[in-house]
Backbone as a chain_set.jsonl record, in Angstrom:
{"seq": "XXXXXXXXXXXXXXXXXXXXXXXXXXXXXXXXXXXXXXXXXXXXXXXXXXXXXXXXXXXXXXXXXXXXXXXXXXXXXXXXXXX", "coords": {"N": [[21.506, -20.244, -15.692], [22.767, -18.383, -12.988], [26.054, -17.183, -12.76], [28.579, -17.873, -10.308], [29.584, -15.304, -8.277], [31.267, -15.106, -6.179], [31.754, -14.931, -2.583], [31.141, -12.378, -1.808], [28.928, -11.435, -3.202], [25.608, -11.843, -2.675], [23.252, -12.482, -4.047], [23.437, -13.746, -6.916], [22.016, -13.913, -9.368], [20.332, -11.607, -9.435], [22.315, -9.665, -9.296], [23.624, -10.053, -11.782], [21.517, -9.381, -13.523], [21.137, -6.658, -12.897], [23.604, -5.645, -13.703], [23.398, -6.086, -16.456], [21.495, -4.196, -17.003], [22.965, -1.956, -16.863], [23.995, -0.997, -14.476], [26.605, -0.053, -12.188], [29.309, -2.157, -11.037], [29.656, -1.943, -8.283], [27.243, -0.71, -7.365], [25.349, -2.593, -8.241], [26.123, -4.779, -6.711], [25.61, -3.814, -4.102], [22.797, -3.5, -4.174], [21.927, -6.12, -4.802], [22.897, -7.529, -2.574], [21.555, -6.245, -0.474], [18.913, -6.879, -1.078], [19.004, -9.667, -0.822], [19.502, -9.841, 1.879], [17.212, -8.79, 2.856], [16.805, -6.177, 3.443], [16.287, -4.251, 1.596], [14.984, -1.211, 0.675], [11.928, -0.621, -0.6], [11.132, 1.647, -2.847], [8.758, 2.033, -4.167], [6.711, 1.856, -2.381], [6.911, 4.165, -1.041], [6.062, 6.572, -2.262], [5.318, 9.156, -1.593], [7.589, 10.205, -0.497], [9.204, 10.866, -2.579], [10.485, 13.339, -4.898], [8.664, 15.854, -6.763], [9.654, 15.991, -9.349], [10.848, 13.46, -9.639], [8.582, 11.878, -9.48], [7.241, 12.777, -11.76], [8.973, 11.831, -13.719], [8.696, 9.062, -13.335], [5.96, 8.797, -13.937], [6.007, 9.544, -16.627], [7.549, 7.472, -17.632], [5.865, 5.242, -17.319], [3.752, 5.972, -18.834], [1.591, 7.761, -18.174], [-0.968, 9.893, -18.969], [-1.602, 13.449, -19.112], [-0.029, 14.251, -17.059], [1.493, 16.578, -16.819], [-0.107, 18.569, -15.815], [-0.665, 17.794, -13.287], [-0.526, 17.889, -9.693], [1.714, 17.034, -6.968], [0.379, 15.191, -5.246], [-1.641, 14.231, -6.931], [-0.086, 12.979, -8.86], [1.053, 10.886, -7.358], [-1.269, 9.432, -6.764], [-2.099, 8.73, -9.365], [0.062, 7.157, -10.248], [-0.017, 5.051, -8.417], [-2.49, 3.996, -9.107], [-2.096, 3.066, -11.612], [-1.729, 0.307, -13.782]], "CA": [[21.842, -20.182, -14.278], [23.698, -17.303, -12.68], [27.419, -17.555, -12.433], [28.951, -17.559, -8.929], [30.44, -14.118, -8.224], [32.02, -15.131, -4.941], [31.026, -14.763, -1.326], [30.74, -10.981, -1.627], [27.631, -11.227, -3.834], [24.657, -12.781, -2.049], [22.22, -12.869, -5.015], [24.142, -13.68, -8.193], [21.076, -13.661, -10.462], [19.954, -10.198, -9.416], [23.527, -8.922, -9.621], [23.821, -10.117, -13.233], [20.451, -8.616, -14.164], [21.437, -5.239, -12.699], [24.757, -5.327, -14.557], [22.883, -6.023, -17.824], [20.747, -2.943, -17.101], [23.922, -0.853, -16.903], [24.44, -0.572, -13.151], [28.012, -0.313, -11.9], [29.519, -3.37, -10.241], [29.453, -1.614, -6.869], [25.821, -0.492, -7.098], [24.663, -3.87, -8.429], [26.444, -5.609, -5.537], [24.879, -3.275, -2.941], [21.379, -3.806, -4.31], [21.746, -7.573, -4.711], [23.137, -7.959, -1.192], [20.482, -5.713, 0.366], [17.71, -7.686, -1.34], [19.214, -10.994, -0.231], [19.426, -9.673, 3.336], [15.852, -8.385, 3.201], [16.805, -4.797, 3.925], [16.121, -3.342, 0.476], [13.844, -0.312, 0.855], [11.187, -0.54, -1.855], [10.654, 3.016, -3.024], [7.4, 2.07, -4.701], [5.779, 2.014, -1.27], [7.172, 5.467, -0.427], [5.94, 7.567, -3.321], [5.223, 10.487, -1.003], [8.936, 10.671, -0.164], [9.886, 11.265, -3.806], [10.251, 14.709, -5.349], [7.712, 15.937, -7.866], [10.4, 15.669, -10.569], [10.986, 12.003, -9.687], [7.251, 11.352, -9.786], [6.981, 13.086, -13.165], [9.773, 10.898, -14.503], [8.038, 7.747, -13.224], [4.702, 8.879, -14.684], [6.376, 9.551, -18.04], [8.044, 6.134, -17.958], [4.774, 4.274, -17.404], [2.787, 6.439, -19.818], [0.412, 8.429, -17.622], [-1.254, 11.128, -19.705], [-2.075, 14.559, -18.301], [0.852, 14.408, -15.895], [2.063, 17.926, -16.721], [-1.015, 19.439, -15.055], [-0.906, 17.192, -11.965], [0.336, 18.225, -8.555], [2.406, 15.858, -6.422], [-0.601, 14.231, -4.724], [-2.303, 13.61, -8.08], [0.891, 12.067, -9.47], [1.128, 9.702, -6.5], [-2.505, 8.673, -6.972], [-2.094, 8.176, -10.721], [1.067, 6.087, -10.309], [-0.541, 3.901, -7.655], [-3.645, 3.446, -9.803], [-1.698, 2.521, -12.92], [-1.271, -1.062, -13.776]], "C": [[22.899, -19.115, -14.07], [25.061, -17.856, -12.289], [27.724, -17.126, -11.008], [29.946, -16.402, -8.938], [31.216, -14.038, -6.912], [31.146, -14.857, -3.732], [30.542, -13.331, -1.117], [29.343, -10.706, -2.176], [26.662, -12.293, -3.334], [23.562, -13.251, -2.998], [22.804, -12.693, -6.417], [23.224, -13.349, -9.369], [20.677, -12.203, -10.557], [21.146, -9.331, -9.795], [23.739, -8.899, -11.14], [22.765, -9.31, -13.972], [20.713, -7.115, -14.055], [22.609, -4.793, -13.561], [24.314, -5.205, -16.017], [22.12, -4.72, -18.059], [21.667, -1.731, -17.071], [24.391, -0.348, -15.553], [25.926, -0.876, -12.975], [28.124, -1.575, -11.059], [29.209, -3.102, -8.769], [27.971, -1.461, -6.532], [25.036, -1.798, -7.218], [24.904, -4.782, -7.22], [25.671, -5.13, -4.31], [23.41, -3.652, -2.996], [21.122, -5.298, -4.139], [21.916, -8.062, -3.277], [22.041, -7.467, -0.255], [19.198, -6.52, 0.163], [17.835, -9.066, -0.705], [19.078, -10.94, 1.287], [18.01, -9.318, 3.785], [15.754, -6.953, 3.679], [16.648, -3.785, 2.806], [14.849, -2.537, 0.683], [13.151, -0.152, -0.49], [10.556, 0.834, -1.977], [9.223, 3.071, -3.538], [6.366, 2.229, -3.599], [5.936, 3.369, -0.596], [7.104, 6.579, -1.479], [5.908, 8.988, -2.758], [6.594, 11.068, -0.668], [9.719, 11.13, -1.39], [9.597, 12.725, -4.132], [9.235, 14.69, -6.48], [8.405, 15.577, -9.18], [10.573, 14.16, -10.729], [9.647, 11.349, -10.041], [6.883, 11.603, -11.246], [7.734, 12.119, -14.073], [9.144, 9.498, -14.498], [6.75, 7.726, -14.041], [4.964, 8.862, -16.19], [6.774, 8.148, -18.483], [6.9, 5.135, -18.137], [3.611, 4.761, -18.274], [1.512, 7.059, -19.28], [0.203, 9.748, -18.369], [-1.803, 12.188, -18.755], [-1.193, 14.863, -17.111], [1.378, 15.833, -15.723], [1.179, 18.876, -15.916], [-1.257, 18.932, -13.632], [0.017, 17.769, -10.904], [0.91, 16.914, -7.994], [1.416, 14.787, -5.944], [-1.309, 13.497, -5.869], [-1.369, 12.637, -8.785], [0.991, 10.769, -8.676], [-0.097, 8.81, -6.739], [-2.529, 8.007, -8.347], [-1.102, 7.01, -10.857], [0.567, 4.855, -9.587], [-1.693, 3.23, -8.4], [-3.319, 2.827, -11.147], [-1.354, 1.057, -12.796], [-2.328, -2.038, -13.919]], "O": [[23.814, -18.963, -14.88], [25.178, -18.858, -11.585], [27.189, -16.121, -10.539], [31.021, -16.503, -9.53], [31.764, -12.986, -6.584], [29.951, -14.587, -3.855], [29.626, -13.098, -0.329], [28.644, -9.83, -1.666], [26.87, -13.489, -3.543], [22.99, -14.319, -2.781], [22.682, -11.629, -7.025], [23.606, -12.594, -10.263], [20.683, -11.624, -11.644], [20.996, -8.362, -10.54], [24.003, -7.843, -11.714], [23.08, -8.626, -14.945], [20.527, -6.383, -15.027], [22.604, -3.682, -14.09], [24.792, -4.33, -16.738], [22.099, -4.201, -19.175], [21.208, -0.6, -17.235], [25.12, 0.642, -15.491], [26.442, -1.839, -13.543], [27.151, -2.01, -10.444], [28.585, -3.921, -8.094], [27.495, -2.011, -5.539], [24.163, -2.079, -6.397], [23.991, -5.472, -6.765], [25.135, -5.945, -3.559], [22.835, -4.075, -1.993], [20.209, -5.697, -3.416], [21.159, -8.917, -2.818], [21.637, -8.186, 0.659], [18.482, -6.807, 1.123], [16.879, -9.573, -0.118], [18.594, -11.888, 1.905], [17.649, -9.517, 4.945], [14.742, -6.553, 4.255], [16.849, -2.589, 3.022], [13.767, -3.102, 0.846], [13.734, 0.399, -1.424], [9.575, 1.146, -1.302], [8.545, 4.082, -3.352], [5.255, 2.691, -3.859], [5.182, 3.695, 0.32], [7.997, 7.421, -1.56], [6.418, 9.917, -3.385], [6.745, 12.285, -0.565], [10.79, 11.723, -1.252], [8.588, 13.28, -3.695], [8.975, 13.647, -7.081], [7.805, 14.926, -10.035], [10.455, 13.638, -11.838], [9.598, 10.387, -10.807], [6.283, 10.746, -11.894], [7.195, 11.647, -15.073], [9.072, 8.838, -15.534], [6.476, 6.759, -14.752], [4.221, 8.232, -16.942], [6.393, 7.69, -19.56], [6.962, 4.274, -19.015], [2.611, 4.061, -18.434], [0.45, 6.893, -19.879], [1.086, 10.605, -18.396], [-2.395, 11.867, -17.725], [-1.569, 15.651, -16.243], [1.677, 16.25, -14.604], [1.664, 19.879, -15.393], [-1.972, 19.569, -12.859], [1.175, 18.092, -11.168], [0.616, 15.83, -8.497], [1.608, 13.602, -6.217], [-1.547, 12.292, -5.788], [-1.805, 11.587, -9.255], [1.011, 9.682, -9.253], [0.026, 7.596, -6.895], [-2.935, 6.852, -8.474], [-1.398, 6.006, -11.504], [0.709, 3.738, -10.085], [-1.847, 2.011, -8.325], [-4.15, 2.15, -11.752], [-0.755, 0.628, -11.81], [-2.062, -3.24, -13.928]]}, "num_chains": 1, "name": "protein.A"}
């Protein structure tokens, strides 16, 4: 069970998970509170708004082959189709 981090942190479990992943206390608090409020913008639904470099990094992370020859639109399609 997540420890109580006070009234400032609205989602203690998410806050602790983000801290374990290496996020700063401030960033973890912002993300946890935004998610608890329902205002967290899920970037996964806005792939077109990302730069090609960000898309390449995501494609590398999830193991999409042939990414070096893809343009931005192809990267978006490949990322959405992965999984």
